[in-house]
Amino acid sequence: MRRMMMLAGLTALAALPLRAQEMVTDFMLDNGMQVVVVEDHRAPVVMHMVWYKAGSADEQPGVSGVAHFLEHLLFKATDTLESGEFSKVVSANGGRDNAFTSYDYTAYYQRVAADRLELMMQMESDRMVNIRLSEDDIATERDVIIEERNQRTENSAGALFREQRIAAQYLNHRYGVPIIGWKHEMENLGLDDALAYYETFYAPNNAILVVAGDVYPEDVKTLAETYYGVIPANPDLPERVRPQEPPQTSARRMEFRDPRVSQEYVTRSYLAPERDAGDQREAAALTMLAQVLGSGPNSVLARELQFGTKEAVYVSSFYSGVSLDDATFNLVIVPAEGVSLADGEAALDKTVQQFIKDGVDPEHLDRIKMQLRASQIYARDAADSVGNRYGRALTSGLTIQDVRDWPEILQSITGEEIVAAAEAIFDKNNSVTGWLMRPELQAEVSQ
């Protein structure tokens, strides 16, 4: 009975029009700052986010990690706030705040009661131009980010493996450099490096303001013009051009050994096209391919390798096309006990090729589409989820119309398009295969 009720609920959600449920308004300030307002009056809260169209892939060579470093430094002093006061004010007003850095963007956000929106704009616009840094700030926060790297990367065999695999995938593009930075370059980051990045990219004509929640566009516009609109644009903002990858003409392979590895596994990544403005269909087919092939216990890889031949204890495929430049399509297999990495990799390849030959099960595809539609509707209950969706897309070269069109494009993808996407993407010469392994056992030497 419970299962029938769940299916009935999903079916009802599947019938709802996705596009009609979101009230989105956008406009441009005179200084070039884009403002996006997503209304949701069900609760008196608001998500206030400023997204800069600059991330780690926009760094100059030799100062990797400076984008993330600056993200930390923006919580220091400004002309009007003491170091750390920003977050204290947010907390004192019942809200929460944070920031995050990716390859293509850096974002700062506060979730607060709707009547505190003006205060958030006042403080956020202040640190867009009035940050005040000292050498003590630099030394302290540099130690913080190095320790963050130690905890998240250096102390994890899997993280070090991923870092090396991504570097092998992108030989020329800055996506091959870790967002947090290479440790030897992080150790030399200084005040001049941070200020150079700040003065170049932190400007209204390189930023997107996203306000989602219990607000009205006309009120947001008045506040945005008052606090952000008075900040001058950067007339010297550089064109957003990155070094691109040369054509990959041979398969790349790597082994990473570490004594901390408890479970050996195989990954393979393929260079893949990102979602492009006005042309998202290929990326949508790849998104559905990842769902059909390796997402969940009913996926092709799971049914065949986990529950069929039992050659794997875990399999997956994943792809995210929200990226300014080429993304990757990824496969993972964790072989079962007694199955070697070589045999696991061979089984993975065999299953993928058989899938291309057999095609997509229409019933399986229908279930995935129903689940996607339900998850997209549920995601609209959270202002932070809504704000993230628009911010990530717009800083990655997409438009509001692309965001609005995306759910229906996914629903329209056919099984034939999914197979065609698989045939195009699964080219070994466009791939990097990595084995995460334990160290080789050393034979004892007799004395």
Short mmCIF file of C-alpha atoms in Angstrom, two decimals:
data_model
loop_
_atom_site.label_atom_id
_atom_site.label_comp_id
_atom_site.label_asym_id
_atom_site.label_seq_id
_atom_site.Cartn_x
_atom_site.Cartn_y
_atom_site.Cartn_z
CA MET A 1 0.00 0.00 0.00
CA ARG A 2 2.78 2.42 0.93
CA ARG A 3 4.56 1.70 -2.37
CA MET A 4 1.32 2.29 -4.30
CA MET A 5 0.80 5.62 -2.53
CA MET A 6 4.37 6.70 -3.31
CA LEU A 7 3.95 5.80 -6.97
CA ALA A 8 0.65 7.66 -7.06
CA GLY A 9 2.33 10.72 -5.56
CA LEU A 10 5.14 10.61 -8.09
CA THR A 11 2.63 10.21 -10.92
CA ALA A 12 0.72 13.26 -9.68
CA LEU A 13 3.92 15.29 -9.51
CA ALA A 14 4.89 14.14 -12.99
CA ALA A 15 1.72 15.75 -14.33
CA LEU A 16 2.60 19.17 -12.93
CA PRO A 17 4.07 21.76 -15.33
CA LEU A 18 7.61 22.51 -14.16
CA ARG A 19 7.99 25.87 -15.85
CA ALA A 20 4.85 27.54 -14.49
CA GLN A 21 5.72 27.14 -10.82
CA GLU A 22 8.68 29.52 -10.56
CA MET A 23 8.28 33.31 -10.59
CA VAL A 24 11.58 34.71 -11.88
CA THR A 25 12.41 38.33 -12.63
CA ASP A 26 15.76 39.65 -13.76
CA PHE A 27 17.18 43.05 -14.56
CA MET A 28 20.52 44.78 -15.00
CA LEU A 29 21.84 47.64 -12.91
CA ASP A 30 23.49 50.53 -14.73
CA ASN A 31 26.93 49.33 -13.60
CA GLY A 32 26.46 45.94 -15.27
CA MET A 33 25.41 43.84 -12.28
CA GLN A 34 22.73 41.28 -13.12
CA VAL A 35 19.98 40.80 -10.53
CA VAL A 36 17.77 37.70 -10.42
CA VAL A 37 14.72 37.54 -8.14
CA VAL A 38 12.90 34.26 -7.51
CA GLU A 39 9.69 34.80 -5.57
CA ASP A 40 8.42 32.27 -3.02
CA HIS A 41 6.03 33.70 -0.44
CA ARG A 42 5.34 30.49 1.49
CA ALA A 43 7.73 31.38 4.32
CA PRO A 44 9.12 34.77 5.48
CA VAL A 45 12.74 33.93 4.64
CA VAL A 46 15.12 34.99 1.92
CA MET A 47 18.34 33.71 0.39
CA HIS A 48 20.69 36.54 -0.58
CA MET A 49 23.59 35.46 -2.81
CA VAL A 50 26.33 37.26 -4.71
CA TRP A 51 28.00 35.13 -7.38
CA TYR A 52 31.25 36.31 -8.96
CA LYS A 53 32.01 35.04 -12.46
CA ALA A 54 35.51 34.06 -11.36
CA GLY A 55 36.76 30.85 -9.82
CA SER A 56 39.95 28.87 -9.60
CA ALA A 57 40.09 28.37 -13.39
CA ASP A 58 40.43 32.14 -13.77
CA GLU A 59 43.61 32.31 -11.66
CA GLN A 60 46.95 33.21 -13.14
CA PRO A 61 49.55 30.40 -13.31
CA GLY A 62 51.68 30.13 -10.18
CA VAL A 63 49.09 31.29 -7.64
CA SER A 64 46.75 28.29 -7.54
CA GLY A 65 44.30 28.49 -4.66
CA VAL A 66 44.14 32.29 -4.58
CA ALA A 67 40.40 32.34 -5.46
CA HIS A 68 39.59 30.12 -2.48
CA PHE A 69 42.10 32.02 -0.33
CA LEU A 70 40.34 35.31 -1.10
CA GLU A 71 36.98 33.73 -0.26
CA HIS A 72 38.33 33.18 3.28
CA LEU A 73 39.80 36.68 3.46
CA LEU A 74 36.49 38.37 2.67
CA PHE A 75 35.34 37.51 6.19
CA LYS A 76 38.05 39.79 7.57
CA ALA A 77 37.71 43.55 8.15
CA THR A 78 36.22 46.18 5.86
CA ASP A 79 35.95 49.94 6.21
CA THR A 80 32.88 49.47 8.42
CA LEU A 81 33.18 45.97 9.91
CA GLU A 82 35.76 44.37 12.16
CA SER A 83 37.32 41.04 11.25
CA GLY A 84 34.71 38.30 11.79
CA GLU A 85 31.93 40.81 12.46
CA PHE A 86 30.07 40.00 9.23
CA SER A 87 29.10 36.48 10.31
CA LYS A 88 28.41 37.63 13.88
CA VAL A 89 25.88 40.16 12.61
CA VAL A 90 24.19 37.53 10.43
CA SER A 91 23.99 35.12 13.37
CA ALA A 92 22.71 37.83 15.73
CA ASN A 93 19.89 38.42 13.26
CA GLY A 94 18.91 34.74 13.28
CA GLY A 95 20.53 33.85 9.98
CA ARG A 96 23.37 31.78 8.61
CA ASP A 97 26.02 32.60 6.07
CA ASN A 98 28.92 31.05 4.21
CA ALA A 99 30.76 31.06 0.91
CA PHE A 100 32.17 28.57 -1.60
CA THR A 101 34.57 28.50 -4.51
CA SER A 102 34.48 26.36 -7.64
CA TYR A 103 36.28 26.35 -10.96
CA ASP A 104 33.92 28.87 -12.57
CA TYR A 105 32.56 30.96 -9.70
CA THR A 106 32.89 32.19 -6.13
CA ALA A 107 29.65 32.74 -4.18
CA TYR A 108 28.71 34.36 -0.88
CA TYR A 109 25.31 33.85 0.72
CA GLN A 110 23.13 34.60 3.71
CA ARG A 111 19.83 32.98 4.63
CA VAL A 112 17.85 35.32 6.87
CA ALA A 113 14.37 36.57 7.69
CA ALA A 114 12.99 38.51 4.75
CA ASP A 115 12.98 41.79 6.70
CA ARG A 116 16.77 41.54 7.11
CA LEU A 117 17.48 41.67 3.39
CA GLU A 118 18.54 45.32 3.39
CA LEU A 119 21.13 44.68 6.11
CA MET A 120 22.60 41.82 4.08
CA MET A 121 22.89 43.98 0.97
CA GLN A 122 24.51 46.73 2.98
CA MET A 123 27.21 44.41 4.34
CA GLU A 124 27.78 42.38 1.17
CA SER A 125 28.11 45.44 -1.04
CA ASP A 126 30.57 46.86 1.49
CA ARG A 127 32.96 43.94 1.18
CA MET A 128 32.70 43.97 -2.61
CA VAL A 129 34.94 47.05 -2.61
CA ASN A 130 36.07 47.91 0.92
CA ILE A 131 37.98 44.86 2.15
CA ARG A 132 40.94 45.78 4.39
CA LEU A 133 43.65 43.14 4.70
CA SER A 134 46.80 43.05 6.81
CA GLU A 135 49.88 40.86 6.64
CA ASP A 136 48.65 39.18 9.84
CA ASP A 137 45.37 38.30 8.07
CA ILE A 138 47.35 36.77 5.22
CA ALA A 139 49.58 34.68 7.46
CA THR A 140 46.70 33.45 9.63
CA GLU A 141 44.34 32.55 6.80
CA ARG A 142 47.09 30.98 4.69
CA ASP A 143 47.69 28.56 7.56
CA VAL A 144 43.95 27.87 7.65
CA ILE A 145 43.68 26.94 3.97
CA ILE A 146 46.84 24.81 4.13
CA GLU A 147 45.36 22.91 7.06
CA GLU A 148 42.10 22.57 5.11
CA ARG A 149 44.07 21.00 2.28
CA ASN A 150 45.84 18.70 4.75
CA GLN A 151 42.53 17.49 6.15
CA ARG A 152 40.56 17.16 2.92
CA THR A 153 43.25 16.12 0.45
CA GLU A 154 46.59 15.12 1.96
CA ASN A 155 44.91 12.87 4.54
CA SER A 156 42.77 11.07 1.95
CA ALA A 157 44.14 8.59 -0.54
CA GLY A 158 40.94 8.92 -2.58
CA ALA A 159 41.22 12.71 -2.73
CA LEU A 160 44.87 12.57 -3.82
CA PHE A 161 43.94 9.99 -6.46
CA ARG A 162 41.12 12.19 -7.83
CA GLU A 163 43.43 15.19 -7.92
CA GLN A 164 46.00 13.30 -10.00
CA ARG A 165 43.35 11.85 -12.31
CA ILE A 166 41.86 15.27 -13.03
CA ALA A 167 45.34 16.67 -13.69
CA ALA A 168 45.86 13.85 -16.20
CA GLN A 169 42.53 14.67 -17.87
CA TYR A 170 43.20 18.38 -18.38
CA LEU A 171 46.72 18.90 -19.71
CA ASN A 172 46.27 22.56 -20.65
CA HIS A 173 43.01 23.82 -19.14
CA ARG A 174 42.92 25.22 -15.60
CA TYR A 175 40.34 22.60 -14.62
CA GLY A 176 43.38 20.35 -14.15
CA VAL A 177 44.53 22.48 -11.20
CA PRO A 178 42.80 21.73 -7.87
CA ILE A 179 40.39 24.40 -6.66
CA ILE A 180 42.06 24.55 -3.27
CA GLY A 181 45.45 24.87 -4.99
CA TRP A 182 48.71 22.96 -5.19
CA LYS A 183 50.27 22.97 -1.74
CA HIS A 184 53.66 24.35 -2.81
CA GLU A 185 51.94 27.35 -4.42
CA MET A 186 49.51 27.88 -1.54
CA GLU A 187 52.45 28.20 0.84
CA ASN A 188 53.66 31.28 -1.09
CA LEU A 189 50.34 33.13 -1.50
CA GLY A 190 50.68 36.73 -0.31
CA LEU A 191 48.79 39.96 0.11
CA ASP A 192 49.60 41.17 -3.41
CA ASP A 193 48.25 37.94 -4.93
CA ALA A 194 44.96 38.24 -3.04
CA LEU A 195 44.51 41.93 -3.84
CA ALA A 196 45.31 41.42 -7.53
CA TYR A 197 42.54 38.83 -7.84
CA TYR A 198 40.13 40.95 -5.76
CA GLU A 199 40.70 44.14 -7.70
CA THR A 200 40.35 42.34 -11.03
CA PHE A 201 37.26 40.23 -10.50
CA TYR A 202 35.29 41.60 -7.54
CA ALA A 203 33.27 44.22 -9.36
CA PRO A 204 29.54 44.63 -10.02
CA ASN A 205 29.91 44.06 -13.76
CA ASN A 206 31.40 40.64 -12.95
CA ALA A 207 28.77 39.67 -10.36
CA ILE A 208 25.25 38.27 -10.25
CA LEU A 209 22.92 39.00 -7.34
CA VAL A 210 20.40 36.21 -6.72
CA VAL A 211 17.61 36.85 -4.21
CA ALA A 212 15.21 33.94 -3.62
CA GLY A 213 12.35 33.80 -1.16
CA ASP A 214 9.67 36.06 0.30
CA VAL A 215 10.48 39.18 -1.71
CA TYR A 216 9.03 41.31 -4.50
CA PRO A 217 11.10 42.34 -7.54
CA GLU A 218 10.39 46.06 -7.18
CA ASP A 219 11.60 46.05 -3.56
CA VAL A 220 14.75 44.10 -4.47
CA LYS A 221 15.45 46.52 -7.32
CA THR A 222 15.21 49.53 -5.02
CA LEU A 223 17.60 47.98 -2.51
CA ALA A 224 20.00 46.71 -5.17
CA GLU A 225 20.24 50.14 -6.78
CA THR A 226 20.83 51.73 -3.37
CA TYR A 227 23.64 49.41 -2.26
CA TYR A 228 25.13 47.75 -5.34
CA GLY A 229 24.18 50.27 -8.01
CA VAL A 230 26.47 52.96 -6.60
CA ILE A 231 29.60 50.80 -6.98
CA PRO A 232 31.54 51.65 -10.15
CA ALA A 233 32.08 48.95 -12.76
CA ASN A 234 35.59 47.72 -13.46
CA PRO A 235 36.37 49.10 -16.93
CA ASP A 236 39.40 46.83 -17.18
CA LEU A 237 37.59 43.56 -16.51
CA PRO A 238 39.39 41.00 -18.69
CA GLU A 239 37.59 38.88 -21.24
CA ARG A 240 36.83 35.48 -19.82
CA VAL A 241 39.08 33.30 -21.96
CA ARG A 242 40.90 30.21 -20.68
CA PRO A 243 43.56 28.03 -22.34
CA GLN A 244 41.69 25.15 -23.99
CA GLU A 245 42.55 21.48 -24.24
CA PRO A 246 44.35 20.22 -27.34
CA PRO A 247 42.69 17.26 -29.05
CA GLN A 248 43.24 14.10 -27.01
CA THR A 249 44.50 11.41 -29.35
CA SER A 250 45.39 8.55 -27.01
CA ALA A 251 44.01 6.89 -23.91
CA ARG A 252 45.69 7.86 -20.64
CA ARG A 253 46.16 5.50 -17.72
CA MET A 254 47.44 5.95 -14.19
CA GLU A 255 47.94 3.96 -11.01
CA PHE A 256 47.86 5.51 -7.57
CA ARG A 257 49.12 3.45 -4.66
CA ASP A 258 48.71 4.36 -1.01
CA PRO A 259 48.92 2.25 2.16
CA ARG A 260 45.72 3.89 3.45
CA VAL A 261 43.61 2.37 0.65
CA SER A 262 41.05 0.01 2.14
CA GLN A 263 39.10 -0.67 -1.05
CA GLU A 264 40.70 -0.71 -4.49
CA TYR A 265 38.66 0.54 -7.43
CA VAL A 266 38.72 1.70 -11.05
CA THR A 267 37.54 5.02 -12.44
CA ARG A 268 37.35 6.25 -15.99
CA SER A 269 36.58 9.79 -17.12
CA TYR A 270 35.87 11.03 -20.64
CA LEU A 271 36.00 14.63 -21.81
CA ALA A 272 32.40 15.65 -22.47
CA PRO A 273 30.62 18.77 -23.75
CA GLU A 274 29.09 21.11 -21.21
CA ARG A 275 25.62 22.65 -21.31
CA ASP A 276 25.69 25.49 -23.83
CA ALA A 277 23.34 28.46 -23.89
CA GLY A 278 20.48 27.77 -26.28
CA ASP A 279 21.82 24.31 -27.11
CA GLN A 280 21.41 21.94 -24.17
CA ARG A 281 20.13 18.81 -25.85
CA GLU A 282 23.44 16.97 -26.06
CA ALA A 283 24.15 17.68 -22.39
CA ALA A 284 20.63 16.54 -21.52
CA ALA A 285 21.21 13.22 -23.32
CA LEU A 286 24.44 12.75 -21.34
CA THR A 287 22.59 13.58 -18.11
CA MET A 288 20.01 10.92 -18.86
CA LEU A 289 22.75 8.48 -19.91
CA ALA A 290 24.35 8.83 -16.48
CA GLN A 291 20.99 8.16 -14.84
CA VAL A 292 20.13 5.13 -16.96
CA LEU A 293 23.57 3.60 -16.95
CA GLY A 294 24.81 3.97 -13.40
CA SER A 295 22.52 5.83 -11.02
CA GLY A 296 20.93 3.68 -8.36
CA PRO A 297 20.20 -0.03 -7.87
CA ASN A 298 17.96 -0.24 -10.94
CA SER A 299 20.60 1.14 -13.31
CA VAL A 300 22.12 -0.96 -16.08
CA LEU A 301 25.53 -1.30 -14.39
CA ALA A 302 24.04 -2.19 -11.00
CA ARG A 303 21.63 -4.76 -12.38
CA GLU A 304 24.33 -6.47 -14.41
CA LEU A 305 27.48 -6.20 -12.28
CA GLN A 306 26.22 -5.93 -8.70
CA PHE A 307 23.11 -8.10 -8.70
CA GLY A 308 23.72 -10.18 -11.83
CA THR A 309 27.27 -11.45 -12.18
CA LYS A 310 28.16 -10.05 -8.71
CA GLU A 311 31.52 -8.87 -10.04
CA ALA A 312 31.16 -5.52 -8.26
CA VAL A 313 30.11 -4.22 -4.86
CA TYR A 314 29.55 -0.71 -6.26
CA VAL A 315 29.18 0.84 -9.70
CA SER A 316 28.25 4.33 -10.78
CA SER A 317 28.21 6.83 -13.62
CA PHE A 318 27.88 10.57 -13.23
CA TYR A 319 27.97 13.75 -15.28
CA SER A 320 27.31 17.41 -14.56
CA GLY A 321 27.21 19.73 -17.54
CA VAL A 322 27.02 22.99 -15.58
CA SER A 323 30.47 24.16 -16.55
CA LEU A 324 31.88 27.05 -18.57
CA ASP A 325 34.18 24.72 -20.54
CA ASP A 326 34.35 20.98 -21.28
CA ALA A 327 33.13 18.73 -18.47
CA THR A 328 33.69 15.00 -17.91
CA PHE A 329 31.54 11.86 -17.94
CA ASN A 330 32.67 9.41 -15.26
CA LEU A 331 32.41 5.68 -14.57
CA VAL A 332 33.37 3.87 -11.35
CA ILE A 333 33.55 0.20 -10.43
CA VAL A 334 34.56 -1.30 -7.10
CA PRO A 335 35.24 -4.99 -7.84
CA ALA A 336 33.90 -7.67 -5.54
CA GLU A 337 36.28 -9.71 -3.42
CA GLY A 338 38.33 -12.01 -5.60
CA VAL A 339 37.77 -9.93 -8.74
CA SER A 340 40.89 -8.12 -9.94
CA LEU A 341 40.89 -4.52 -11.08
CA ALA A 342 41.67 -5.68 -14.61
CA ASP A 343 38.69 -8.04 -14.61
CA GLY A 344 36.47 -5.36 -13.09
CA GLU A 345 37.47 -2.88 -15.77
CA ALA A 346 36.87 -5.45 -18.50
CA ALA A 347 33.42 -6.25 -17.07
CA LEU A 348 32.60 -2.54 -16.99
CA ASP A 349 33.59 -2.10 -20.65
CA LYS A 350 31.67 -5.20 -21.69
CA THR A 351 28.50 -4.02 -19.94
CA VAL A 352 28.69 -0.55 -21.49
CA GLN A 353 29.12 -2.00 -24.98
CA GLN A 354 26.21 -4.38 -24.43
CA PHE A 355 24.06 -1.47 -23.29
CA ILE A 356 24.84 0.43 -26.49
CA LYS A 357 23.89 -2.67 -28.49
CA ASP A 358 20.65 -3.38 -26.56
CA GLY A 359 19.44 0.21 -26.18
CA VAL A 360 17.41 1.81 -23.40
CA ASP A 361 14.56 0.04 -21.62
CA PRO A 362 11.57 2.41 -22.18
CA GLU A 363 9.98 1.58 -18.80
CA HIS A 364 13.24 2.27 -16.97
CA LEU A 365 13.59 5.60 -18.79
CA ASP A 366 10.01 6.57 -17.89
CA ARG A 367 10.65 5.84 -14.20
CA ILE A 368 13.81 7.95 -14.23
CA LYS A 369 11.99 10.85 -15.86
CA MET A 370 9.23 10.64 -13.26
CA GLN A 371 11.78 10.63 -10.42
CA LEU A 372 13.68 13.57 -11.93
CA ARG A 373 10.50 15.60 -12.27
CA ALA A 374 9.57 14.90 -8.66
CA SER A 375 13.02 15.82 -7.36
CA GLN A 376 13.01 19.06 -9.37
CA ILE A 377 9.66 20.04 -7.90
CA TYR A 378 10.69 19.18 -4.34
CA ALA A 379 13.90 21.21 -4.80
CA ARG A 380 11.79 24.34 -5.16
CA ASP A 381 10.86 24.13 -1.49
CA ALA A 382 14.34 25.34 -0.52
CA ALA A 383 15.43 28.89 -1.33
CA ASP A 384 19.10 27.90 -1.16
CA SER A 385 18.54 25.16 -3.75
CA VAL A 386 16.78 27.60 -6.06
CA GLY A 387 19.48 30.23 -5.64
CA ASN A 388 22.21 27.70 -6.31
CA ARG A 389 20.54 26.47 -9.47
CA TYR A 390 20.38 29.94 -11.02
CA GLY A 391 23.74 31.13 -9.72
CA ARG A 392 25.69 28.10 -10.95
CA ALA A 393 24.04 28.26 -14.35
CA LEU A 394 24.46 31.97 -14.96
CA THR A 395 28.12 32.04 -13.89
CA SER A 396 28.75 29.10 -16.24
CA GLY A 397 27.50 30.83 -19.37
CA LEU A 398 23.84 29.77 -19.34
CA THR A 399 20.78 32.04 -19.32
CA ILE A 400 17.62 32.17 -17.23
CA GLN A 401 15.72 30.77 -20.20
CA ASP A 402 18.15 27.83 -20.31
CA VAL A 403 17.44 27.12 -16.63
CA ARG A 404 13.70 27.28 -17.23
CA ASP A 405 13.91 25.06 -20.33
CA TRP A 406 16.17 22.40 -18.79
CA PRO A 407 13.56 20.23 -16.98
CA GLU A 408 11.39 19.90 -20.08
CA ILE A 409 14.38 19.16 -22.29
CA LEU A 410 15.31 16.30 -19.96
CA GLN A 411 11.75 14.96 -20.17
CA SER A 412 11.88 14.99 -23.99
CA ILE A 413 15.11 13.01 -24.39
CA THR A 414 14.58 9.71 -26.20
CA GLY A 415 16.27 6.36 -25.79
CA GLU A 416 17.80 6.76 -29.22
CA GLU A 417 19.41 10.06 -28.20
CA ILE A 418 20.84 8.43 -25.08
CA VAL A 419 22.43 5.61 -27.08
CA ALA A 420 23.80 8.12 -29.60
CA ALA A 421 25.34 10.09 -26.72
CA ALA A 422 26.93 6.90 -25.39
CA GLU A 423 28.37 6.02 -28.79
CA ALA A 424 29.87 9.50 -29.08
CA ILE A 425 31.28 9.82 -25.57
CA PHE A 426 32.76 6.36 -24.93
CA ASP A 427 35.93 6.77 -26.96
CA LYS A 428 38.93 5.31 -25.15
CA ASN A 429 41.21 7.82 -26.89
CA ASN A 430 39.31 10.57 -25.06
CA SER A 431 39.61 8.98 -21.63
CA VAL A 432 41.67 8.71 -18.47
CA THR A 433 41.53 5.41 -16.57
CA GLY A 434 42.76 5.32 -13.00
CA TRP A 435 43.38 2.47 -10.58
CA LEU A 436 43.44 3.23 -6.87
CA MET A 437 45.53 0.50 -5.27
CA ARG A 438 47.32 -0.62 -2.18
CA PRO A 439 51.15 -0.74 -2.31
CA GLU A 440 52.69 -3.80 -3.89
CA LEU A 441 53.79 -6.39 -1.36
CA GLN A 442 57.55 -6.45 -1.10
CA ALA A 443 59.09 -9.91 -0.96
CA GLU A 444 61.18 -10.50 2.17
CA VAL A 445 64.88 -10.65 1.49
CA SER A 446 66.76 -13.47 3.19
CA GLN A 447 69.82 -12.46 5.16
#
